[in-house]
Short mmCIF file of C-alpha atoms in Angstrom, two decimals:
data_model
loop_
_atom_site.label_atom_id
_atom_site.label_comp_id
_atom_site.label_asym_id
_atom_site.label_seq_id
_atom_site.Cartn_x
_atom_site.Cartn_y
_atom_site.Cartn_z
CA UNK A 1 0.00 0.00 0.00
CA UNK A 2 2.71 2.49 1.14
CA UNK A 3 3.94 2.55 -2.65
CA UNK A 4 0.43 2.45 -3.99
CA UNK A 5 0.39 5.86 -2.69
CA UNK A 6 3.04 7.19 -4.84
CA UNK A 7 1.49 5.67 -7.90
CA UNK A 8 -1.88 7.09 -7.33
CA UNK A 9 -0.05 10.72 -7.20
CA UNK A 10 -0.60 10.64 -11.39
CA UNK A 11 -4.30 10.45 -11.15
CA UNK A 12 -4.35 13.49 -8.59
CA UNK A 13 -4.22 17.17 -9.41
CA UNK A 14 -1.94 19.88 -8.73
CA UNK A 15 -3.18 20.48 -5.51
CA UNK A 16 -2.21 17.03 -4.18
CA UNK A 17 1.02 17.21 -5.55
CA UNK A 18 4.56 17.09 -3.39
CA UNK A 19 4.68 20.71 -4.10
CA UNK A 20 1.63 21.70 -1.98
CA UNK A 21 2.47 23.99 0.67
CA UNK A 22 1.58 22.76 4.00
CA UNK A 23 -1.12 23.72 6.08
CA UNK A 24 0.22 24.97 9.31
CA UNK A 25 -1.61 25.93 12.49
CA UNK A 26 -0.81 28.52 14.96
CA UNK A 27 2.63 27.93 16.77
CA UNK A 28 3.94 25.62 14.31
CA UNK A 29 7.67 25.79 12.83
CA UNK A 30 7.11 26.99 9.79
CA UNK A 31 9.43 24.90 7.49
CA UNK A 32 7.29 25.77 3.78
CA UNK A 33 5.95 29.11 2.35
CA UNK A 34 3.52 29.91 1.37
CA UNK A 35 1.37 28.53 3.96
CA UNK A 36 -2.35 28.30 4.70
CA UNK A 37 -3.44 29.81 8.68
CA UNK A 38 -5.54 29.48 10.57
CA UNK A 39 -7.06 31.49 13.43
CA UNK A 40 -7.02 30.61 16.78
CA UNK A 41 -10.68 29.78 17.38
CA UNK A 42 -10.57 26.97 13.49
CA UNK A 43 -6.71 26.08 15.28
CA UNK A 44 -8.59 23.05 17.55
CA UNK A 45 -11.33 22.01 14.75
CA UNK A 46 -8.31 21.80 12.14
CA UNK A 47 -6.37 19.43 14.44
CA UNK A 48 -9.15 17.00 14.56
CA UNK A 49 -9.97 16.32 10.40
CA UNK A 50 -8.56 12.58 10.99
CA UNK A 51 -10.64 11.93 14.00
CA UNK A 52 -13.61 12.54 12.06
CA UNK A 53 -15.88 10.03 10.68
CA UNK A 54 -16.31 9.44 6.76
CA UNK A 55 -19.46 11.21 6.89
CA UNK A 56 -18.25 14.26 9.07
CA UNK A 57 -15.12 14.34 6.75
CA UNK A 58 -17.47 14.54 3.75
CA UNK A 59 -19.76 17.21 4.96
CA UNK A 60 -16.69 19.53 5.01
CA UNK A 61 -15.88 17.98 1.33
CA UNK A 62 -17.28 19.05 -2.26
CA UNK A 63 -17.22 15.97 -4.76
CA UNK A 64 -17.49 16.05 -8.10
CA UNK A 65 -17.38 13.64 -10.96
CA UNK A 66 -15.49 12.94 -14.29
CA UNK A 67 -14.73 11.11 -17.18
CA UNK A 68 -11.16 9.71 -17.36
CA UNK A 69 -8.80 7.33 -18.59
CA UNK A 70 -8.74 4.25 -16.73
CA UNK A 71 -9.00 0.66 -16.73
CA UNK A 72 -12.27 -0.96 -18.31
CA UNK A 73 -11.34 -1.64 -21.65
CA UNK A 74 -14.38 -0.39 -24.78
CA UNK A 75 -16.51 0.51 -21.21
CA UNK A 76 -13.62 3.10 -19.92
CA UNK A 77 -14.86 6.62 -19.96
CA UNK A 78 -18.89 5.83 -20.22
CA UNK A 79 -19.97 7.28 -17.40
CA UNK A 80 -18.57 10.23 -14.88
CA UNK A 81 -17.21 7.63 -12.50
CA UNK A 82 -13.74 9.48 -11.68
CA UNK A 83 -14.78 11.20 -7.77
CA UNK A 84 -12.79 14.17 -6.98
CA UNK A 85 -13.24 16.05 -3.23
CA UNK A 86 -11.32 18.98 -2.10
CA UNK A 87 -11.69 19.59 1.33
CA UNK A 88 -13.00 23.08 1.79
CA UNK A 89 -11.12 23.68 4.70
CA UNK A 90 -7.69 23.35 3.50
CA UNK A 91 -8.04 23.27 -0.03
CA UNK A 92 -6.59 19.64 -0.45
CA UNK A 93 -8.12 17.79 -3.50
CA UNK A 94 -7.69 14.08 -3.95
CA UNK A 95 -9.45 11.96 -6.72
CA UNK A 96 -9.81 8.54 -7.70
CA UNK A 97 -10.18 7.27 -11.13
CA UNK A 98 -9.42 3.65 -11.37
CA UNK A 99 -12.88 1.71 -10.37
CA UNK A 100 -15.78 1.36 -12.91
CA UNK A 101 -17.48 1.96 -10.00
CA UNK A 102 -18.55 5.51 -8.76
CA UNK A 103 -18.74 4.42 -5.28
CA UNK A 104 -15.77 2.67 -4.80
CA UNK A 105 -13.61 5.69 -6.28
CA UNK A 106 -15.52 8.25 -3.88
CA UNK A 107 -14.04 5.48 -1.05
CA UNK A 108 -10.72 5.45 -2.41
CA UNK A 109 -10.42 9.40 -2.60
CA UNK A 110 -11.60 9.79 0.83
CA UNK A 111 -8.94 7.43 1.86
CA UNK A 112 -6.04 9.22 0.23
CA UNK A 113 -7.46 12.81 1.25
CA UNK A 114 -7.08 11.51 5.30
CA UNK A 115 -3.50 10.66 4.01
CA UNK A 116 -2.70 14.05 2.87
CA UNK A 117 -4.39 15.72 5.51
CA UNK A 118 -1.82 13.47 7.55
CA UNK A 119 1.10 14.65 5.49
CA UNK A 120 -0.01 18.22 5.18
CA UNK A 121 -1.51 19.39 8.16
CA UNK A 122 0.82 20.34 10.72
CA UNK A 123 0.01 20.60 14.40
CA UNK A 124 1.38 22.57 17.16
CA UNK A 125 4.01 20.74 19.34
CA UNK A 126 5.19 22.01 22.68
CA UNK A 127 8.44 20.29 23.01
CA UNK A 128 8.69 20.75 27.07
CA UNK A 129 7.41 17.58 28.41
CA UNK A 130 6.26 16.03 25.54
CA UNK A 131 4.16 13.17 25.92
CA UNK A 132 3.37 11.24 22.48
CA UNK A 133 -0.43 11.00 22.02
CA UNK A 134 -1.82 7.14 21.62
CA UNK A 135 -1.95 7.43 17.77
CA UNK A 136 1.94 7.79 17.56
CA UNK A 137 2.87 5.67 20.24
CA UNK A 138 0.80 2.62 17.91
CA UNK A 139 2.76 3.23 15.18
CA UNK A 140 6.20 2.54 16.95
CA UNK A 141 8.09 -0.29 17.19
CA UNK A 142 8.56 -2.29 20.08
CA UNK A 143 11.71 -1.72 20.68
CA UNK A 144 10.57 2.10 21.96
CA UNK A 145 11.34 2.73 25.39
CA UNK A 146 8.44 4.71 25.87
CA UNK A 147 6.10 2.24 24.43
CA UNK A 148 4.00 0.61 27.12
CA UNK A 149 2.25 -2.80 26.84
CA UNK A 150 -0.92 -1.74 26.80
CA UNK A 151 -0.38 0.06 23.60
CA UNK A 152 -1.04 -3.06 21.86
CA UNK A 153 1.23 -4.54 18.30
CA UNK A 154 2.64 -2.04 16.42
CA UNK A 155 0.40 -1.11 13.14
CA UNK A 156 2.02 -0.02 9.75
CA UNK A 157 0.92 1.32 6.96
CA UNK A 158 -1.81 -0.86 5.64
CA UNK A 159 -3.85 -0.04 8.89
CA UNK A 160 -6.23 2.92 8.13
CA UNK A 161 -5.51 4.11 11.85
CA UNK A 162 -1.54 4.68 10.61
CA UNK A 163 -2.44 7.99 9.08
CA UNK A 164 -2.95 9.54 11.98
CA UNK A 165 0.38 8.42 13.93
CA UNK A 166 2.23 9.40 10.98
CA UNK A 167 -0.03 12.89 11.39
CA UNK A 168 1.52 12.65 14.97
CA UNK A 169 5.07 12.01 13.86
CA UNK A 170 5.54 14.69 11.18
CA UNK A 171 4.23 17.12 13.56
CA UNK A 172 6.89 16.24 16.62
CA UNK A 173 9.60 16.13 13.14
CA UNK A 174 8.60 19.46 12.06
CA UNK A 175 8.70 20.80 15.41
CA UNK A 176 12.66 19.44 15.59
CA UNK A 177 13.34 21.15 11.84
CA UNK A 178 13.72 17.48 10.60
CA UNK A 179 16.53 15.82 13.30
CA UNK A 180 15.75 12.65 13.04
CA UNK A 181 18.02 11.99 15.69
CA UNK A 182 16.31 14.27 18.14
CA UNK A 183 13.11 12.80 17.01
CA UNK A 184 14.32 9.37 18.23
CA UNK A 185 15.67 10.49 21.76
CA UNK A 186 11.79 11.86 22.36
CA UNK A 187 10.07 8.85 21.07
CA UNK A 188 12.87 6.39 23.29
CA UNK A 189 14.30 5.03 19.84
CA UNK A 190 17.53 4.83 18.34
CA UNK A 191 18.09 6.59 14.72
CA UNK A 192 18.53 3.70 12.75
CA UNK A 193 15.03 2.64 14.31
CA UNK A 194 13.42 5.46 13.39
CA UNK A 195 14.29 6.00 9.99
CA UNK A 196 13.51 2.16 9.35
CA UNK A 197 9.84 3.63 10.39
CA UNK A 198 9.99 6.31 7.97
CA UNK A 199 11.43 4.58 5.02
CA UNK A 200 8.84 1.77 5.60
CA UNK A 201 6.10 4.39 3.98
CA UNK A 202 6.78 5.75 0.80
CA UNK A 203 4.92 9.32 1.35
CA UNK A 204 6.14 9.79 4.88
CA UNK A 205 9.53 9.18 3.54
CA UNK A 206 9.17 11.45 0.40
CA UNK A 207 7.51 14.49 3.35
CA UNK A 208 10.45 13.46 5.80
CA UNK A 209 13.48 13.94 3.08
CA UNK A 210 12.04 17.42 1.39
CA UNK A 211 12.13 18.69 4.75
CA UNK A 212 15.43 17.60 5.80
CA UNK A 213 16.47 19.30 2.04
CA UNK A 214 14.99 22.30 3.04
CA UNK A 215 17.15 22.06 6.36
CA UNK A 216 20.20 21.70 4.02
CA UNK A 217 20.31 18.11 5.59
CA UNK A 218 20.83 14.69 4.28
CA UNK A 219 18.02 12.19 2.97
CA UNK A 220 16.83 9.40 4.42
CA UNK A 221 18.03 6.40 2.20
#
């Protein structure tokens, strides 16, 4: 799945591309320009787009449809079936076009617009006592010193809950200008642990490394 999501990035438009600027609320580092605010009083509703449900997600949403090139054979391009929503909020568009099936596209495109939401959508992180919410603490291995038992097996990218730890982690990365190295020390990892993480997902990886670029640091290989 985690390279699906870079070969879905040719069916999506400009605004889902690598090159959007990311959406960054009040107190965040500010590591890309231009960048979308918000004001304090959308700050708390804009932190919580993953925790909504399908149907809350879609009510901030418009969808339309399209014709477009697509598996199907002499039945491709028939009927509007292509779904496209951009999320009024942020202004994040993803689209679907490879089902026959209407339905099954507008399912898809929700999926991959909580996945850029995830890698977009930067939260505030107070660094002074930092305690790693649930979400990110799931996604670690179990080799973290800070992950308890009760946390449960570690999840990875197939699991639709992995968008929002890797929400979690870009947030505490951005917050460190891209040290991976600091990152680990917080999350009671070693480097080499860490970046295994990161470089298990191909669009956290790709978010990670243009970062570190813009930091004048290395890539993650």
């Amino acid at each position: 799945m985690a390279r699906a999501l870079l070969r879905w990035a040719s069916f999506t438009s400009l605004e889902t591309s690598s090159r959007l600027p990311f959406v960054l609320l009040p107190r965040t580092l500010n590591t890309r320009a231009p960048s979308l605010s918000f004001s304090s009083s959308t700050a708390a509703a804009a932190s919580n787009y993953l925790h909504l449900s399908d149907d809350q997600l879609m009510a901030q949403c418009d969808m339309d449809t399209f014709k477009a090139s697509g598996p199907g054979g002499q039945h491709r391009n028939k009927r509007e079936s292509a779904v496209r929503i951009s999320h009024r909020p942020t202004g994040i568009v993803a689209q679907a076009v490879e089902e026959r099936s209407q339905h099954k596209n507008r399912a898809m495109a929700l999926t991959r617009l909580r996945t850029l939401l995830a890698l977009k959508v930067r939260k505030a992180i107070d660094l002074d006592g930092y305690i790693p919410p649930s979400e990110l603490l799931q996604i670690l291995p179990a080799k973290s010193t800070i992950r308890g038992k009760d946390v449960g097996p570690q999840i990875g990218p197939n699991n639709p809950k992995f968008a929002l730890g890797m929400q979690a982690l870009l947030d505490l990365i951005f917050a460190v200008e891209g040290s991976v190295s600091e990152t680990a020390k917080l999350l009671g990892l070693s480097t080499g642990a860490l970046s295994r993480l990161i470089l298990s997902d191909d669009s956290l990886r790709v978010t990670v490394n243009e970062l570190r670029t813009s930091k004048g640091m290395r890539p993650l290989r």
